Each structure stands twice: as C-alpha cells, then as structure tokens.
Amino acid sequence: MSELRRHAGARGIRLPEPASLKRYFSRWENGVVEPGEMYRDLFCAAYRRTAVELGFTPLRHAPAVQAEQLLTSFALSEAAGPGSGAEYALRLDAVRVLDRQLGAPAALDQLRALSTSVEALLKHAVLPTARRPMAGVLADAASLAGWQALDTGDLDQAWSMHLTAQHAAREAEDHPALAHAMAQQAYVLLDVGRKGDALALAVAAKDAVRAGAPDVLMAWLHAVEGEMAAACGDELGARRAMDLAAAVVPDEGSDSDPLPYISLDASHLARWRGNVVARLGDVQATEDLFAALEGMDPTFTRAGASLRCDLAASMLAQHDQREARKHAADGRVLARKAGSVRQRRRLDALPLSA
C-alpha cells in the first residue's frame, strides 16, 4: 500500500484513507472484484511488470463489477476534496515553467500524467461545486498539452486537445480559458493552410470573452488576430489589431489581472509585432525584433527560437544572408533544446544560402 501511494503521488493521484484502501485490497485479494484500470496501472508501476505478468484478466463487464468500480471511482473523487483544484493548479504551474524553459520533451510526461489524473477525478465528481474547479484545471492543462502537440508536429492531437480544453472551460464557466483555447486552436488551422478559418476562429475567440476580461487576455487575443490577418494578407486588419493589443498590454512586471497561461508584456508584444510586420514584408520589422531580443527572458526557450526565426526571415528580406544564417543557427539550437518541430520546420523553409 505504501508503494502504491508513492506511485499515485508521483502521478498527482490522491488515494483513499488507509482504512478504505485496506478494504479495497481485501476485496482484490479475495477475488471479490478486480482492480480497475487506474489501480492496475499503479500496480504495474509498483511491481515493474505488465498487466499480463501480474495475472490481470481483461476487465469484466458484469453489472456488479461495474458498480463496484464506479463506487471506487466516486470515492477517489470525494477523497480528493474541495481544495484539489487549487492543488492541481499549482502542479500545473510547475509543469508550465518547465515547458517554457525546456520545451515539451522535459514536460510532456508530467503533463500527461497530471491531465489523466484530473480528467479521471472530473469524470466521477458528482456536484458542480466539485466539478467546476477540476474542469478549470483541465481546460488549462489541455490547452498546454495542445500547444505542446502543435509544437512537436502532432496536429491532430493538437486539435483534439484544444477541443477538450474548450469543453472543460465551458463546464468551468471560465470564459477567459475558453477564449484562450479557441485562439490557440487557430494556429492548428494556420499550420494546415486554412488561413481564412484561422482568422475567423481568432475573431470568434474574442467574441467568447465577457465584459471585464483581463487586459493581458485582450492584448493577447488582439495579437493573435493580427497574426492571422497578416497570414491572410490583410495588412490594414493586422496593423489595427496589433495597435489594439499595444493599447491594453500590461506594463512589464505588472501583476494586475494575472492569467497563468499567458505571459505578455511590452517586450513580448514587440517580438510579436515584429513577426506580424515581417509577414507583411516590412523590413522595419527588424527594429521591433531586436528590441524584443534585448528584452527577452532567456528562460523562454521556445519563444526565443521563434524570435530567432523571425529575425532570420527579416534579414533575408533585407538580402543579408550572413546575419540571416547567424540567427537561423541560434534558432536551431534553441528549437532543438525545446524539442520544437514547428520552429525547425520554419527554419528549414527559409531560403538560406550555404
């Protein structure tokens, strides 16, 4: 039981109290009921054996067995307690920091384990007061998982995870999280060439926001719309959207209206504006990009790779192959460190000379 708890804790799963867990063990050992899927996974981890090696038979579907397993799942959700949403949110913040610094390879396994645990608890939570906090965490976790999938080139998974995030955000009645998931999903459309749909979804994401939304969210949504408009060749719309973003972006170091899944200040927006203006073929984008490079947090590895790619593209537009190759080389190092297939593809598409 101690070993089972250790592996459960590593996965963010809170098991029932010792007396209850002891009863489960008694029923399993006496053959009254077999462990459910979650417990089987924990046993396999504890003993370092497969389900077949441990003698588990395929899960039976008798009504009594189903009822027993369902009751066990209800008990697990109840054992998590009303504060579990906040606890899982803290775990997710730690994974988010790891993702920003080292990318998906370092954070993916932890994020998947956390998401699985939260989804299982949400599935068997009974009352809305218990469901809403867990749904909010799932919306955030699924959005991050979707962005990781997009970055590693798994577009189908990216689309699916953002749908999960939107469903969870609706149950949580979390309109900022819903808008965030919708706008991020627009990048999947952009990467498969559906630029018009990407712009339409970015605009719809803004419509999902209610009055009183945090300024950092509105600035981020305007910037997403600007990037999508630039991809569609709508220069006026792109510049207008970026101006709207600049008008509401919080000052650097501001703690007002924090949203854990959005990091955006004036220096980040300068990088973003440079990306958008570069898409429009404006060589003056270089000024914004270098300003962003000067203010870039070096721990944001994936964002750094994207910035170097933007700089390389901007230098190519000015026919400066030497500087373009330099920034592309730096971008490849960062993209490799972050495990970013998306940024490597962007760099590979640049017409750099040998």
GROMACS .gro file of C-alpha atoms in nm:
model
  354
    1MET     CA    1   0.000   0.000   0.000
    2SER     CA    2   0.289   0.237   0.073
    3GLU     CA    3   0.439   0.168  -0.268
    4LEU     CA    4   0.104   0.220  -0.435
    5ARG     CA    5   0.068   0.556  -0.260
    6ARG     CA    6   0.416   0.659  -0.369
    7HIS     CA    7   0.341   0.597  -0.736
    8ALA     CA    8  -0.001   0.757  -0.705
    9GLY     CA    9   0.154   1.068  -0.553
   10ALA     CA   10   0.405   1.093  -0.837
   11ARG     CA   11   0.112   1.098  -1.079
   12GLY     CA   12  -0.086   1.351  -0.880
   13ILE     CA   13  -0.344   1.092  -0.768
   14ARG     CA   14  -0.475   1.104  -0.412
   15LEU     CA   15  -0.577   0.759  -0.287
   16PRO     CA   16  -0.845   0.696  -0.020
   17GLU     CA   17  -0.764   0.689   0.350
   18PRO     CA   18  -0.573   0.378   0.479
   19ALA     CA   19  -0.885   0.207   0.618
   20SER     CA   20  -1.071   0.238   0.288
   21LEU     CA   21  -0.770   0.132   0.082
   22LYS     CA   22  -0.722  -0.170   0.309
   23ARG     CA   23  -1.080  -0.279   0.230
   24TYR     CA   24  -1.007  -0.249  -0.143
   25PHE     CA   25  -0.701  -0.470  -0.101
   26SER     CA   26  -0.906  -0.729   0.086
   27ARG     CA   27  -1.164  -0.745  -0.193
   28TRP     CA   28  -0.895  -0.769  -0.459
   29GLU     CA   29  -0.702  -1.040  -0.276
   30ASN     CA   30  -1.016  -1.246  -0.209
   31GLY     CA   31  -1.129  -1.223  -0.571
   32VAL     CA   32  -1.448  -1.032  -0.492
   33VAL     CA   33  -1.358  -0.771  -0.752
   34GLU     CA   34  -1.057  -0.697  -0.973
   35PRO     CA   35  -0.870  -0.366  -0.962
   36GLY     CA   36  -0.995  -0.102  -1.204
   37GLU     CA   37  -0.784   0.044  -1.483
   38MET     CA   38  -0.625   0.318  -1.272
   39TYR     CA   39  -0.526   0.079  -0.993
   40ARG     CA   40  -0.391  -0.172  -1.245
   41ASP     CA   41  -0.163   0.097  -1.384
   42LEU     CA   42  -0.038   0.175  -1.034
   43PHE     CA   43   0.025  -0.192  -0.958
   44CYS     CA   44   0.218  -0.229  -1.285
   45ALA     CA   45   0.432   0.072  -1.191
   46ALA     CA   46   0.488  -0.054  -0.835
   47TYR     CA   47   0.593  -0.405  -0.939
   48ARG     CA   48   0.753  -0.301  -1.269
   49ARG     CA   49   0.556  -0.567  -1.451
   50THR     CA   50   0.294  -0.568  -1.725
   51ALA     CA   51  -0.072  -0.637  -1.657
   52VAL     CA   52  -0.031  -0.982  -1.816
   53GLU     CA   53   0.271  -1.060  -1.600
   54LEU     CA   54   0.073  -0.966  -1.290
   55GLY     CA   55  -0.207  -1.201  -1.392
   56PHE     CA   56  -0.473  -0.939  -1.454
   57THR     CA   57  -0.751  -1.068  -1.676
   58PRO     CA   58  -0.942  -0.849  -1.921
   59LEU     CA   59  -1.179  -0.623  -1.733
   60ARG     CA   60  -1.513  -0.793  -1.682
   61HIS     CA   61  -1.838  -0.619  -1.761
   62ALA     CA   62  -2.075  -0.780  -1.513
   63PRO     CA   63  -2.310  -0.522  -1.359
   64ALA     CA   64  -2.185  -0.594  -1.006
   65VAL     CA   65  -1.823  -0.540  -1.113
   66GLN     CA   66  -1.913  -0.220  -1.295
   67ALA     CA   67  -2.098  -0.090  -0.990
   68GLU     CA   68  -1.803  -0.173  -0.763
   69GLN     CA   69  -1.557   0.004  -0.992
   70LEU     CA   70  -1.786   0.304  -1.024
   71LEU     CA   71  -1.820   0.330  -0.646
   72THR     CA   72  -1.441   0.316  -0.616
   73SER     CA   73  -1.408   0.600  -0.867
   74PHE     CA   74  -1.664   0.810  -0.681
   75ALA     CA   75  -1.472   0.752  -0.359
   76LEU     CA   76  -1.147   0.865  -0.521
   77SER     CA   77  -1.305   1.189  -0.642
   78GLU     CA   78  -1.454   1.252  -0.297
   79ALA     CA   79  -1.119   1.180  -0.131
   80ALA     CA   80  -0.957   1.447  -0.346
   81GLY     CA   81  -1.153   1.706  -0.150
   82PRO     CA   82  -1.278   2.055  -0.241
   83GLY     CA   83  -0.928   2.205  -0.248
   84SER     CA   84  -0.788   1.960  -0.500
   85GLY     CA   85  -0.846   2.200  -0.790
   86ALA     CA   86  -0.608   2.453  -0.638
   87GLU     CA   87  -0.352   2.180  -0.562
   88TYR     CA   88  -0.354   2.055  -0.920
   89ALA     CA   89  -0.334   2.413  -1.049
   90LEU     CA   90  -0.008   2.458  -0.853
   91ARG     CA   91   0.129   2.134  -1.001
   92LEU     CA   92   0.033   2.257  -1.347
   93ASP     CA   93   0.214   2.588  -1.292
   94ALA     CA   94   0.533   2.394  -1.215
   95VAL     CA   95   0.493   2.194  -1.537
   96ARG     CA   96   0.428   2.516  -1.730
   97VAL     CA   97   0.756   2.668  -1.609
   98LEU     CA   98   0.940   2.352  -1.713
   99ASP     CA   99   0.774   2.364  -2.055
  100ARG     CA  100   0.874   2.728  -2.112
  101GLN     CA  101   1.233   2.661  -2.015
  102LEU     CA  102   1.299   2.321  -2.171
  103GLY     CA  103   1.003   2.252  -2.401
  104ALA     CA  104   0.779   1.951  -2.448
  105PRO     CA  105   1.045   1.678  -2.409
  106ALA     CA  106   1.100   1.773  -2.045
  107ALA     CA  107   0.739   1.842  -1.952
  108LEU     CA  108   0.526   1.614  -2.169
  109ASP     CA  109   0.520   1.304  -1.945
  110GLN     CA  110   0.440   1.506  -1.634
  111LEU     CA  111   0.167   1.697  -1.814
  112ARG     CA  112   0.005   1.380  -1.948
  113ALA     CA  113   0.006   1.217  -1.604
  114LEU     CA  114  -0.145   1.526  -1.444
  115SER     CA  115  -0.408   1.563  -1.717
  116THR     CA  116  -0.508   1.197  -1.687
  117SER     CA  117  -0.550   1.229  -1.311
  118VAL     CA  118  -0.756   1.548  -1.335
  119GLU     CA  119  -0.975   1.405  -1.609
  120ALA     CA  120  -1.041   1.089  -1.404
  121LEU     CA  121  -1.137   1.292  -1.097
  122LEU     CA  122  -1.360   1.521  -1.303
  123LYS     CA  123  -1.531   1.226  -1.469
  124HIS     CA  124  -1.651   1.094  -1.134
  125ALA     CA  125  -1.705   1.419  -0.944
  126VAL     CA  126  -2.074   1.449  -0.861
  127LEU     CA  127  -2.170   1.805  -0.772
  128PRO     CA  128  -2.099   2.119  -0.978
  129THR     CA  129  -1.912   2.271  -0.684
  130ALA     CA  130  -1.661   1.986  -0.711
  131ARG     CA  131  -1.662   1.967  -1.090
  132ARG     CA  132  -1.603   2.332  -1.178
  133PRO     CA  133  -1.258   2.370  -1.015
  134MET     CA  134  -1.133   2.047  -1.172
  135ALA     CA  135  -1.278   2.148  -1.509
  136GLY     CA  136  -1.087   2.475  -1.487
  137VAL     CA  137  -0.759   2.292  -1.429
  138LEU     CA  138  -0.834   2.050  -1.713
  139ALA     CA  139  -0.904   2.340  -1.951
  140ASP     CA  140  -0.564   2.489  -1.869
  141ALA     CA  141  -0.380   2.155  -1.886
  142ALA     CA  142  -0.543   2.051  -2.214
  143SER     CA  143  -0.458   2.387  -2.374
  144LEU     CA  144  -0.094   2.346  -2.273
  145ALA     CA  145  -0.093   1.986  -2.399
  146GLY     CA  146  -0.247   2.104  -2.726
  147TRP     CA  147   0.021   2.368  -2.770
  148GLN     CA  148   0.292   2.111  -2.698
  149ALA     CA  149   0.140   1.879  -2.958
  150LEU     CA  150   0.134   2.161  -3.212
  151ASP     CA  151   0.497   2.244  -3.136
  152THR     CA  152   0.606   1.881  -3.178
  153GLY     CA  153   0.420   1.850  -3.509
  154ASP     CA  154   0.124   1.635  -3.395
  155LEU     CA  155  -0.151   1.847  -3.548
  156ASP     CA  156  -0.437   1.601  -3.498
  157GLN     CA  157  -0.356   1.570  -3.128
  158ALA     CA  158  -0.325   1.947  -3.103
  159TRP     CA  159  -0.674   1.992  -3.248
  160SER     CA  160  -0.826   1.729  -3.016
  161MET     CA  161  -0.662   1.865  -2.701
  162HIS     CA  162  -0.787   2.215  -2.772
  163LEU     CA  163  -1.139   2.076  -2.813
  164THR     CA  164  -1.104   1.908  -2.473
  165ALA     CA  165  -0.988   2.240  -2.328
  166GLN     CA  166  -1.291   2.420  -2.468
  167HIS     CA  167  -1.538   2.162  -2.333
  168ALA     CA  168  -1.375   2.182  -1.990
  169ALA     CA  169  -1.372   2.564  -1.994
  170ARG     CA  170  -1.744   2.571  -2.071
  171GLU     CA  171  -1.818   2.341  -1.777
  172ALA     CA  172  -1.596   2.554  -1.554
  173GLU     CA  173  -1.778   2.865  -1.681
  174ASP     CA  174  -1.432   3.009  -1.742
  175HIS     CA  175  -1.470   3.246  -2.038
  176PRO     CA  176  -1.102   3.358  -2.049
  177ALA     CA  177  -0.989   2.993  -2.065
  178LEU     CA  178  -1.242   2.924  -2.341
  179ALA     CA  179  -1.123   3.221  -2.547
  180HIS     CA  180  -0.761   3.120  -2.492
  181ALA     CA  181  -0.821   2.762  -2.612
  182MET     CA  182  -1.013   2.880  -2.919
  183ALA     CA  183  -0.744   3.130  -3.019
  184GLN     CA  184  -0.464   2.875  -2.972
  185GLN     CA  185  -0.659   2.627  -3.184
  186ALA     CA  186  -0.649   2.881  -3.467
  187TYR     CA  187  -0.278   2.803  -3.502
  188VAL     CA  188  -0.361   2.445  -3.596
  189LEU     CA  189  -0.573   2.579  -3.881
  190LEU     CA  190  -0.294   2.816  -3.980
  191ASP     CA  191  -0.038   2.534  -3.992
  192VAL     CA  192  -0.255   2.322  -4.224
  193GLY     CA  193  -0.314   2.614  -4.460
  194ARG     CA  194  -0.669   2.713  -4.365
  195LYS     CA  195  -0.577   3.078  -4.310
  196GLY     CA  196  -0.927   3.221  -4.351
  197ASP     CA  197  -1.069   2.979  -4.094
  198ALA     CA  198  -0.782   3.059  -3.859
  199LEU     CA  199  -0.866   3.429  -3.873
  200ALA     CA  200  -1.238   3.360  -3.826
  201LEU     CA  201  -1.170   3.145  -3.520
  202ALA     CA  202  -0.942   3.409  -3.370
  203VAL     CA  203  -1.221   3.667  -3.408
  204ALA     CA  204  -1.474   3.422  -3.258
  205ALA     CA  205  -1.242   3.376  -2.960
  206LYS     CA  206  -1.269   3.748  -2.884
  207ASP     CA  207  -1.648   3.718  -2.904
  208ALA     CA  208  -1.634   3.447  -2.635
  209VAL     CA  209  -1.491   3.693  -2.384
  210ARG     CA  210  -1.726   3.867  -2.145
  211ALA     CA  211  -1.707   4.221  -2.009
  212GLY     CA  212  -1.433   4.278  -1.755
  213ALA     CA  213  -1.184   4.037  -1.914
  214PRO     CA  214  -0.820   4.090  -1.802
  215ASP     CA  215  -0.621   4.334  -2.015
  216VAL     CA  216  -0.347   4.077  -2.074
  217LEU     CA  217  -0.603   3.841  -2.231
  218MET     CA  218  -0.746   4.112  -2.458
  219ALA     CA  219  -0.397   4.217  -2.568
  220TRP     CA  220  -0.312   3.852  -2.643
  221LEU     CA  221  -0.634   3.794  -2.838
  222HIS     CA  222  -0.581   4.111  -3.045
  223ALA     CA  223  -0.227   3.998  -3.125
  224VAL     CA  224  -0.346   3.652  -3.232
  225GLU     CA  225  -0.598   3.816  -3.463
  226GLY     CA  226  -0.323   4.040  -3.601
  227GLU     CA  227  -0.102   3.740  -3.680
  228MET     CA  228  -0.386   3.558  -3.853
  229ALA     CA  229  -0.481   3.870  -4.052
  230ALA     CA  230  -0.118   3.908  -4.164
  231ALA     CA  231  -0.113   3.546  -4.279
  232CYS     CA  232  -0.424   3.625  -4.487
  233GLY     CA  233  -0.253   3.929  -4.641
  234ASP     CA  234  -0.482   4.176  -4.462
  235GLU     CA  235  -0.225   4.445  -4.379
  236LEU     CA  236  -0.477   4.701  -4.252
  237GLY     CA  237  -0.650   4.448  -4.027
  238ALA     CA  238  -0.319   4.316  -3.895
  239ARG     CA  239  -0.180   4.657  -3.807
  240ARG     CA  240  -0.508   4.764  -3.647
  241ALA     CA  241  -0.518   4.451  -3.430
  242MET     CA  242  -0.159   4.498  -3.316
  243ASP     CA  243  -0.230   4.863  -3.229
  244LEU     CA  244  -0.527   4.749  -3.018
  245ALA     CA  245  -0.301   4.498  -2.843
  246ALA     CA  246  -0.041   4.767  -2.769
  247ALA     CA  247  -0.310   4.991  -2.622
  248VAL     CA  248  -0.404   4.743  -2.348
  249VAL     CA  249  -0.092   4.531  -2.289
  250PRO     CA  250   0.011   4.548  -1.921
  251ASP     CA  251   0.336   4.717  -1.822
  252GLU     CA  252   0.640   4.497  -1.772
  253GLY     CA  253   0.643   4.344  -1.425
  254SER     CA  254   0.276   4.423  -1.369
  255ASP     CA  255   0.087   4.172  -1.155
  256SER     CA  256  -0.255   4.307  -1.243
  257ASP     CA  257  -0.504   4.068  -1.397
  258PRO     CA  258  -0.272   3.764  -1.395
  259LEU     CA  259  -0.354   3.459  -1.604
  260PRO     CA  260  -0.107   3.174  -1.558
  261TYR     CA  261  -0.133   3.058  -1.919
  262ILE     CA  262  -0.048   3.397  -2.075
  263SER     CA  263   0.287   3.573  -2.044
  264LEU     CA  264   0.267   3.900  -2.234
  265ASP     CA  265   0.420   4.240  -2.174
  266ALA     CA  266   0.555   4.519  -2.393
  267SER     CA  267   0.876   4.333  -2.485
  268HIS     CA  268   0.688   4.013  -2.575
  269LEU     CA  269   0.444   4.217  -2.782
  270ALA     CA  270   0.735   4.386  -2.963
  271ARG     CA  271   0.853   4.042  -3.075
  272TRP     CA  272   0.503   3.954  -3.182
  273ARG     CA  273   0.457   4.280  -3.373
  274GLY     CA  274   0.788   4.217  -3.545
  275ASN     CA  275   0.667   3.872  -3.652
  276VAL     CA  276   0.343   4.016  -3.789
  277VAL     CA  277   0.508   4.306  -3.970
  278ALA     CA  278   0.769   4.071  -4.115
  279ARG     CA  279   0.489   3.857  -4.258
  280LEU     CA  280   0.369   4.170  -4.435
  281GLY     CA  281   0.711   4.219  -4.593
  282ASP     CA  282   0.800   4.532  -4.396
  283VAL     CA  283   1.178   4.549  -4.338
  284GLN     CA  284   1.124   4.785  -4.045
  285ALA     CA  285   1.014   4.477  -3.851
  286THR     CA  286   1.380   4.427  -3.764
  287GLU     CA  287   1.368   4.715  -3.515
  288ASP     CA  288   1.083   4.554  -3.322
  289LEU     CA  289   1.255   4.217  -3.332
  290PHE     CA  290   1.586   4.345  -3.199
  291ALA     CA  291   1.402   4.536  -2.927
  292ALA     CA  292   1.228   4.213  -2.832
  293LEU     CA  293   1.559   4.023  -2.835
  294GLU     CA  294   1.707   4.273  -2.592
  295GLY     CA  295   1.415   4.233  -2.351
  296MET     CA  296   1.360   3.859  -2.398
  297ASP     CA  297   1.360   3.639  -2.089
  298PRO     CA  298   1.632   3.380  -2.171
  299THR     CA  299   1.436   3.107  -1.993
  300PHE     CA  300   1.160   3.123  -2.258
  301THR     CA  301   1.337   2.877  -2.487
  302ARG     CA  302   1.059   2.812  -2.738
  303ALA     CA  303   0.978   3.182  -2.771
  304GLY     CA  304   1.348   3.251  -2.821
  305ALA     CA  305   1.360   3.001  -3.108
  306SER     CA  306   1.061   3.170  -3.271
  307LEU     CA  307   1.223   3.513  -3.233
  308ARG     CA  308   1.547   3.396  -3.395
  309CYS     CA  309   1.346   3.252  -3.683
  310ASP     CA  310   1.166   3.585  -3.727
  311LEU     CA  311   1.499   3.769  -3.726
  312ALA     CA  312   1.644   3.533  -3.986
  313ALA     CA  313   1.342   3.590  -4.211
  314SER     CA  314   1.365   3.966  -4.164
  315MET     CA  315   1.734   3.966  -4.253
  316LEU     CA  316   1.661   3.763  -4.565
  317ALA     CA  317   1.407   4.027  -4.668
  318GLN     CA  318   1.695   4.278  -4.648
  319HIS     CA  319   1.922   4.044  -4.850
  320ASP     CA  320   2.162   3.998  -4.558
  321GLN     CA  321   2.240   3.628  -4.584
  322ARG     CA  322   2.523   3.641  -4.331
  323GLU     CA  323   2.309   3.776  -4.047
  324ALA     CA  324   2.019   3.553  -4.150
  325ARG     CA  325   2.235   3.242  -4.122
  326LYS     CA  326   2.361   3.355  -3.781
  327HIS     CA  327   2.012   3.397  -3.637
  328ALA     CA  328   1.892   3.077  -3.802
  329ALA     CA  329   2.179   2.884  -3.640
  330ASP     CA  330   2.093   3.027  -3.298
  331GLY     CA  331   1.728   2.944  -3.360
  332ARG     CA  332   1.811   2.582  -3.442
  333VAL     CA  333   1.998   2.542  -3.114
  334LEU     CA  334   1.702   2.676  -2.917
  335ALA     CA  335   1.448   2.478  -3.121
  336ARG     CA  336   1.644   2.158  -3.060
  337LYS     CA  337   1.661   2.235  -2.689
  338ALA     CA  338   1.286   2.295  -2.676
  339GLY     CA  339   1.205   1.994  -2.895
  340SER     CA  340   1.017   2.228  -3.129
  341VAL     CA  341   0.946   2.058  -3.460
  342ARG     CA  342   0.734   2.358  -3.559
  343GLN     CA  343   1.020   2.608  -3.529
  344ARG     CA  344   1.265   2.372  -3.702
  345ARG     CA  345   1.024   2.347  -3.995
  346ARG     CA  346   1.001   2.726  -4.013
  347LEU     CA  347   1.380   2.749  -4.019
  348ASP     CA  348   1.411   2.474  -4.282
  349ALA     CA  349   1.174   2.668  -4.509
  350LEU     CA  350   1.399   2.976  -4.514
  351PRO     CA  351   1.592   3.016  -4.843
  352LEU     CA  352   1.935   3.038  -4.683
  353SER     CA  353   2.245   3.004  -4.896
  354ALA     CA  354   2.521   2.761  -4.798
   0.00000   0.00000   0.00000
